[in-house]
Amino acid sequence: MELKNRIEQLKKKRPGYGEILNFYQMVKEAQDKVKASLKIDPIRLKKEWKELLAKEGFSLIQKEDFPLDIEASAKLFQTLCQIGKDSNPHMAEQVRKIKEAIDNKRIDLKKLLKKGVKEQRIDQVAEELELDKKVFLFLIHSSTKPSIEAGMEQLRSELDPETWLKGYCPVCGSLPSLSLLKEETGKRYLLCSYCGYQWRIDRLYCPFCNNKEQESLHYLYAEGEEIYRIDLCDKCHQYIKTIDYRNLEESDPVLEDLATLHLDILASQKGYKRPVPNPWTI
Ligand SMILES: [Zn+2]
Ligand SMILES: [Zn+2]
């Protein structure tokens, strides 16, 4: 289903999400526009790396190895700042501070985008400029996301998504943000929070602590919303949200996640933590 139409559907069901879904739509459309004309260097994999992947369970590359189209990312950053400014007063204030720092040359945007993967560096800059770290990180990550996804697409053919079965991404080593049930048999996949790659895992499995014991893995869902589920692990007290695509037309999982923040609140009230929070909750 087209993003626009799905967003309309979701807004009708839960009007309270209207503002955040509109914001999502604008950002996503800006990102998709950039994707068409990206210039990304090819990723050359060393043979040893691939051997390590097979033998030791290392990811193919690391987060900082993704080639970025810095020009396109910088342009997107500006667009996202504009969208943010028009979206709510808090974002507007943050964007004002960021623009000021760029104008005063306290921030070199292109350099910062290159270093965006190193969250410590971003934290440091945010502190110096008294910025809201979450907003700042969100803007940086969202601006480089199209490049990162294009890099992941380059590497897709190097891997078999069905055989990895681990709790972290075989492409970049990051943790998953969501789990997805697909096909009639309900095969379960994880979605990488960083590069967007999807890989298969066992139905009964906590990706954060590798727990496979039935007794300590549960799930909960809201009545009338059985396509969304929170998978809880009593060993590590963490959870992952699962979207059941067996009863849902193809739709952007990040959007579905954003439209079900009430489930995250429910899980948090029960004392469970989400290792990779939804980045849109800024
Ligand atoms: Zn990844
Ligand atoms: Zn666990």
Coordinates of C-alpha atoms and ligand atoms in Angstrom, one line a residue:
M1 CA 0.0 0.0 0.0
E2 CA 1.2 3.5 -0.7
L3 CA 2.6 5.4 2.3
K4 CA 0.1 8.2 1.9
N5 CA -2.9 5.9 1.9
R6 CA -1.7 3.9 4.9
I7 CA -1.1 7.0 6.9
E8 CA -4.6 8.2 6.2
Q9 CA -5.9 4.8 7.4
L10 CA -3.9 5.0 10.5
K11 CA -4.9 8.5 11.3
K12 CA -8.6 7.6 11.0
K13 CA -8.1 4.8 13.5
R14 CA -6.0 6.8 15.9
P15 CA -6.5 10.6 15.5
G16 CA -4.1 11.3 18.3
Y17 CA -1.2 10.2 16.0
G18 CA -2.1 12.7 13.3
E19 CA 0.7 15.2 14.0
I20 CA 3.6 12.7 14.3
L21 CA 2.4 10.7 11.2
N22 CA 2.3 13.9 9.1
F23 CA 5.8 14.6 10.2
Y24 CA 6.8 11.1 9.3
Q25 CA 5.3 11.4 5.8
M26 CA 7.1 14.6 5.1
V27 CA 10.5 13.3 6.2
K28 CA 10.0 10.0 4.4
E29 CA 9.1 11.7 1.2
A30 CA 12.1 13.9 1.4
Q31 CA 14.3 10.8 1.9
D32 CA 12.8 8.9 -1.0
K33 CA 13.3 11.9 -3.3
V34 CA 17.1 11.9 -2.5
K35 CA 17.4 8.2 -3.1
A36 CA 16.8 8.4 -6.8
S37 CA 19.9 10.5 -7.5
L38 CA 22.4 9.3 -4.9
K39 CA 26.1 8.9 -5.7
I40 CA 27.6 6.1 -3.6
D41 CA 31.0 4.6 -3.9
P42 CA 31.0 0.8 -4.4
I43 CA 31.8 -1.1 -1.2
R44 CA 34.7 -3.5 -1.8
L45 CA 34.6 -6.5 0.5
K46 CA 37.8 -8.2 1.4
K47 CA 37.7 -11.9 1.0
E48 CA 39.0 -12.3 4.6
W49 CA 36.0 -10.4 5.9
K50 CA 33.6 -12.8 4.2
E51 CA 35.4 -15.7 5.7
L52 CA 35.2 -14.1 9.1
L53 CA 31.5 -13.7 8.7
A54 CA 31.0 -17.3 8.0
K55 CA 33.4 -18.6 10.6
E56 CA 33.1 -16.2 13.5
G57 CA 29.8 -14.5 13.1
F58 CA 31.2 -11.0 12.3
S59 CA 29.1 -8.6 10.3
L60 CA 30.2 -7.8 6.7
I61 CA 31.1 -4.2 7.5
Q62 CA 30.8 -1.8 10.4
K63 CA 28.6 1.2 10.7
E64 CA 31.4 3.6 9.8
D65 CA 32.2 1.7 6.6
F66 CA 29.0 2.7 4.7
P67 CA 30.0 5.2 1.9
L68 CA 27.9 8.3 2.1
D69 CA 26.8 10.8 -0.5
I70 CA 27.8 13.8 1.7
E71 CA 26.4 16.5 -0.7
A72 CA 23.0 14.8 -0.8
S73 CA 23.0 14.2 2.9
A74 CA 23.8 17.8 3.7
K75 CA 21.0 19.0 1.4
L76 CA 18.6 16.5 3.0
F77 CA 19.7 17.8 6.4
Q78 CA 18.6 21.3 5.4
T79 CA 15.3 20.0 4.1
L80 CA 14.6 18.1 7.3
C81 CA 15.5 21.2 9.4
Q82 CA 12.8 23.1 7.4
I83 CA 10.3 20.3 8.0
G84 CA 11.2 20.2 11.7
K85 CA 10.9 23.9 12.0
D86 CA 7.3 23.9 10.7
S87 CA 6.3 20.8 12.8
N88 CA 6.5 21.9 16.4
P89 CA 8.0 24.6 18.6
H90 CA 10.6 22.4 20.3
M91 CA 12.0 21.3 16.9
A92 CA 11.8 24.9 15.7
E93 CA 14.0 26.0 18.6
Q94 CA 16.5 23.2 18.0
V95 CA 16.7 24.0 14.3
R96 CA 17.3 27.7 15.1
K97 CA 20.2 26.8 17.3
I98 CA 21.7 24.4 14.8
K99 CA 21.4 26.9 11.9
E100 CA 23.1 29.5 14.1
A101 CA 25.9 27.2 14.9
I102 CA 26.4 26.4 11.2
D103 CA 26.4 30.1 10.3
N104 CA 28.9 30.8 13.0
K105 CA 31.1 27.9 11.8
R106 CA 30.8 26.2 15.2
I107 CA 29.5 23.2 13.3
D108 CA 30.9 21.9 10.0
L109 CA 27.9 20.1 8.8
K110 CA 29.6 17.8 6.2
K111 CA 32.2 16.7 8.7
L112 CA 29.6 16.0 11.3
L113 CA 27.5 13.9 8.9
K114 CA 30.6 11.8 8.1
K115 CA 31.0 11.3 11.8
G116 CA 27.3 10.7 12.4
V117 CA 27.9 7.1 13.2
K118 CA 30.0 8.0 16.2
E119 CA 27.3 8.9 18.7
Q120 CA 29.8 10.1 21.2
R121 CA 31.0 12.8 19.0
I122 CA 27.4 13.9 18.3
D123 CA 26.7 13.9 22.0
Q124 CA 29.7 16.1 22.6
V125 CA 28.6 18.7 20.0
A126 CA 25.1 18.6 21.3
E127 CA 26.3 19.3 24.8
E128 CA 28.6 22.2 23.7
L129 CA 25.7 23.8 21.8
E130 CA 23.1 23.0 24.4
L131 CA 21.1 21.0 21.9
D132 CA 18.5 18.3 22.5
K133 CA 20.7 15.3 21.7
K134 CA 17.8 13.2 20.5
V135 CA 16.6 15.8 17.9
F136 CA 20.2 16.4 16.7
L137 CA 20.9 12.7 16.3
F138 CA 17.6 12.1 14.6
L139 CA 18.4 14.9 12.0
I140 CA 21.8 13.5 11.3
H141 CA 20.8 9.9 11.1
S142 CA 17.7 10.7 8.9
S143 CA 19.9 12.7 6.5
T144 CA 22.4 9.8 6.0
K145 CA 19.8 7.1 6.0
P146 CA 19.3 7.0 2.2
S147 CA 23.0 6.5 1.6
I148 CA 23.2 3.8 4.3
E149 CA 20.2 1.9 2.8
A150 CA 21.8 2.2 -0.7
G151 CA 25.0 0.7 0.7
M152 CA 23.0 -2.1 2.3
E153 CA 21.4 -2.9 -1.1
Q154 CA 24.8 -3.2 -2.6
L155 CA 25.7 -5.9 -0.1
R156 CA 22.4 -7.8 -0.2
S157 CA 23.6 -10.4 -2.7
E158 CA 26.5 -11.3 -0.5
L159 CA 24.2 -12.8 2.2
D160 CA 21.5 -15.4 2.7
P161 CA 18.9 -13.8 5.0
E162 CA 17.5 -17.3 5.9
T163 CA 20.6 -18.7 7.5
W164 CA 22.2 -16.1 9.8
L165 CA 19.7 -16.5 12.7
K166 CA 21.5 -14.2 15.1
G167 CA 20.3 -11.3 17.1
Y168 CA 22.4 -8.6 15.3
C169 CA 22.6 -7.5 11.6
P170 CA 24.8 -9.6 9.3
V171 CA 25.5 -6.5 7.2
C172 CA 26.5 -3.9 9.8
G173 CA 26.3 -5.6 13.3
S174 CA 23.6 -3.3 14.7
L175 CA 20.7 -4.4 16.8
P176 CA 17.2 -4.9 15.4
S177 CA 14.5 -2.3 15.9
L178 CA 11.6 -4.5 15.1
S179 CA 10.6 -8.1 14.3
L180 CA 8.3 -9.1 11.5
L181 CA 6.2 -12.1 10.8
K182 CA 5.8 -13.0 7.2
E183 CA 4.3 -15.5 4.8
E184 CA 1.6 -18.0 5.7
T185 CA 3.9 -20.1 7.9
G186 CA 4.8 -17.0 9.9
K187 CA 8.5 -17.0 9.5
R188 CA 10.1 -14.4 11.7
Y189 CA 12.5 -11.8 10.6
L190 CA 14.4 -9.0 12.3
L191 CA 14.8 -5.5 10.9
C192 CA 18.2 -3.7 11.3
S193 CA 17.8 -0.4 13.1
Y194 CA 20.7 1.1 11.2
C195 CA 20.8 -0.2 7.6
G196 CA 17.3 -1.7 7.2
Y197 CA 18.4 -5.2 6.3
Q198 CA 16.1 -8.0 7.2
W199 CA 17.1 -11.5 8.3
R200 CA 15.4 -14.6 9.5
I201 CA 15.4 -15.8 13.2
D202 CA 13.6 -18.4 15.2
R203 CA 10.0 -17.8 16.3
L204 CA 10.9 -18.3 19.9
Y205 CA 14.0 -16.2 20.5
C206 CA 15.1 -13.0 22.3
P207 CA 17.6 -11.2 20.0
F208 CA 19.0 -9.2 22.9
C209 CA 20.1 -12.1 25.2
N210 CA 19.7 -15.1 22.9
N211 CA 17.1 -16.6 25.2
K212 CA 15.2 -19.5 23.6
E213 CA 13.3 -20.8 26.6
Q214 CA 9.6 -20.9 26.1
E215 CA 8.8 -20.3 29.8
S216 CA 10.5 -16.9 29.9
L217 CA 9.3 -15.6 26.5
H218 CA 5.8 -14.0 26.4
Y219 CA 3.9 -11.5 24.3
L220 CA 1.2 -9.0 24.8
Y221 CA -1.0 -7.1 22.4
A222 CA -3.9 -4.6 22.6
E223 CA -7.3 -5.9 22.0
G224 CA -8.5 -5.5 18.4
E225 CA -4.9 -4.9 17.2
E226 CA -3.6 -8.4 16.9
I227 CA -1.3 -7.5 14.0
Y228 CA 1.0 -5.7 16.5
R229 CA 2.7 -7.6 19.3
I230 CA 5.2 -6.9 22.0
D231 CA 7.6 -9.8 22.5
L232 CA 8.8 -9.8 26.1
C233 CA 11.8 -11.6 27.5
D234 CA 11.8 -12.3 31.3
K235 CA 15.5 -13.1 31.2
C236 CA 16.8 -9.7 30.2
H237 CA 13.6 -7.7 30.8
Q238 CA 13.7 -6.2 27.3
Y239 CA 11.3 -6.4 24.5
I240 CA 11.0 -6.1 20.7
K241 CA 7.8 -5.1 18.8
T242 CA 6.6 -7.5 16.3
I243 CA 4.5 -6.6 13.2
D244 CA 2.4 -9.5 11.8
Y245 CA 2.4 -9.1 8.1
R246 CA 0.2 -12.2 7.6
N247 CA -2.8 -10.0 8.1
L248 CA -1.4 -6.7 6.9
E249 CA -0.8 -5.5 3.4
E250 CA 2.8 -4.6 2.6
S251 CA 3.5 -1.4 4.6
D252 CA 6.6 0.4 6.0
P253 CA 7.4 -1.3 9.3
V254 CA 8.9 1.9 10.8
L255 CA 5.5 3.6 10.1
E256 CA 3.6 0.8 11.8
D257 CA 6.0 1.1 14.8
L258 CA 5.4 4.8 15.0
A259 CA 1.6 4.3 14.9
T260 CA 1.7 1.9 17.9
L261 CA 3.7 3.8 20.5
H262 CA 0.8 3.0 23.0
L263 CA 2.2 -0.5 23.0
D264 CA 5.6 0.7 24.0
I265 CA 4.0 2.6 26.9
L266 CA 2.3 -0.6 28.0
A267 CA 5.5 -2.5 27.9
S268 CA 7.4 0.2 29.8
Q269 CA 4.7 0.3 32.5
K270 CA 5.2 -3.4 32.9
G271 CA 8.9 -2.8 33.5
Y272 CA 10.4 -3.8 30.2
K273 CA 13.0 -1.8 28.3
R274 CA 13.4 -1.4 24.5
P275 CA 17.1 -1.6 23.6
V276 CA 16.5 0.4 20.3
P277 CA 13.8 3.0 20.9
N278 CA 11.8 4.3 18.1
P279 CA 13.9 7.3 16.9
W280 CA 10.9 9.2 15.9
T281 CA 9.8 9.7 19.5
I282 CA 11.5 13.1 19.7
Ligands
ZN1 ZN 22.4 -3.4 9.5
ZN2 ZN 16.2 -11.4 26.5

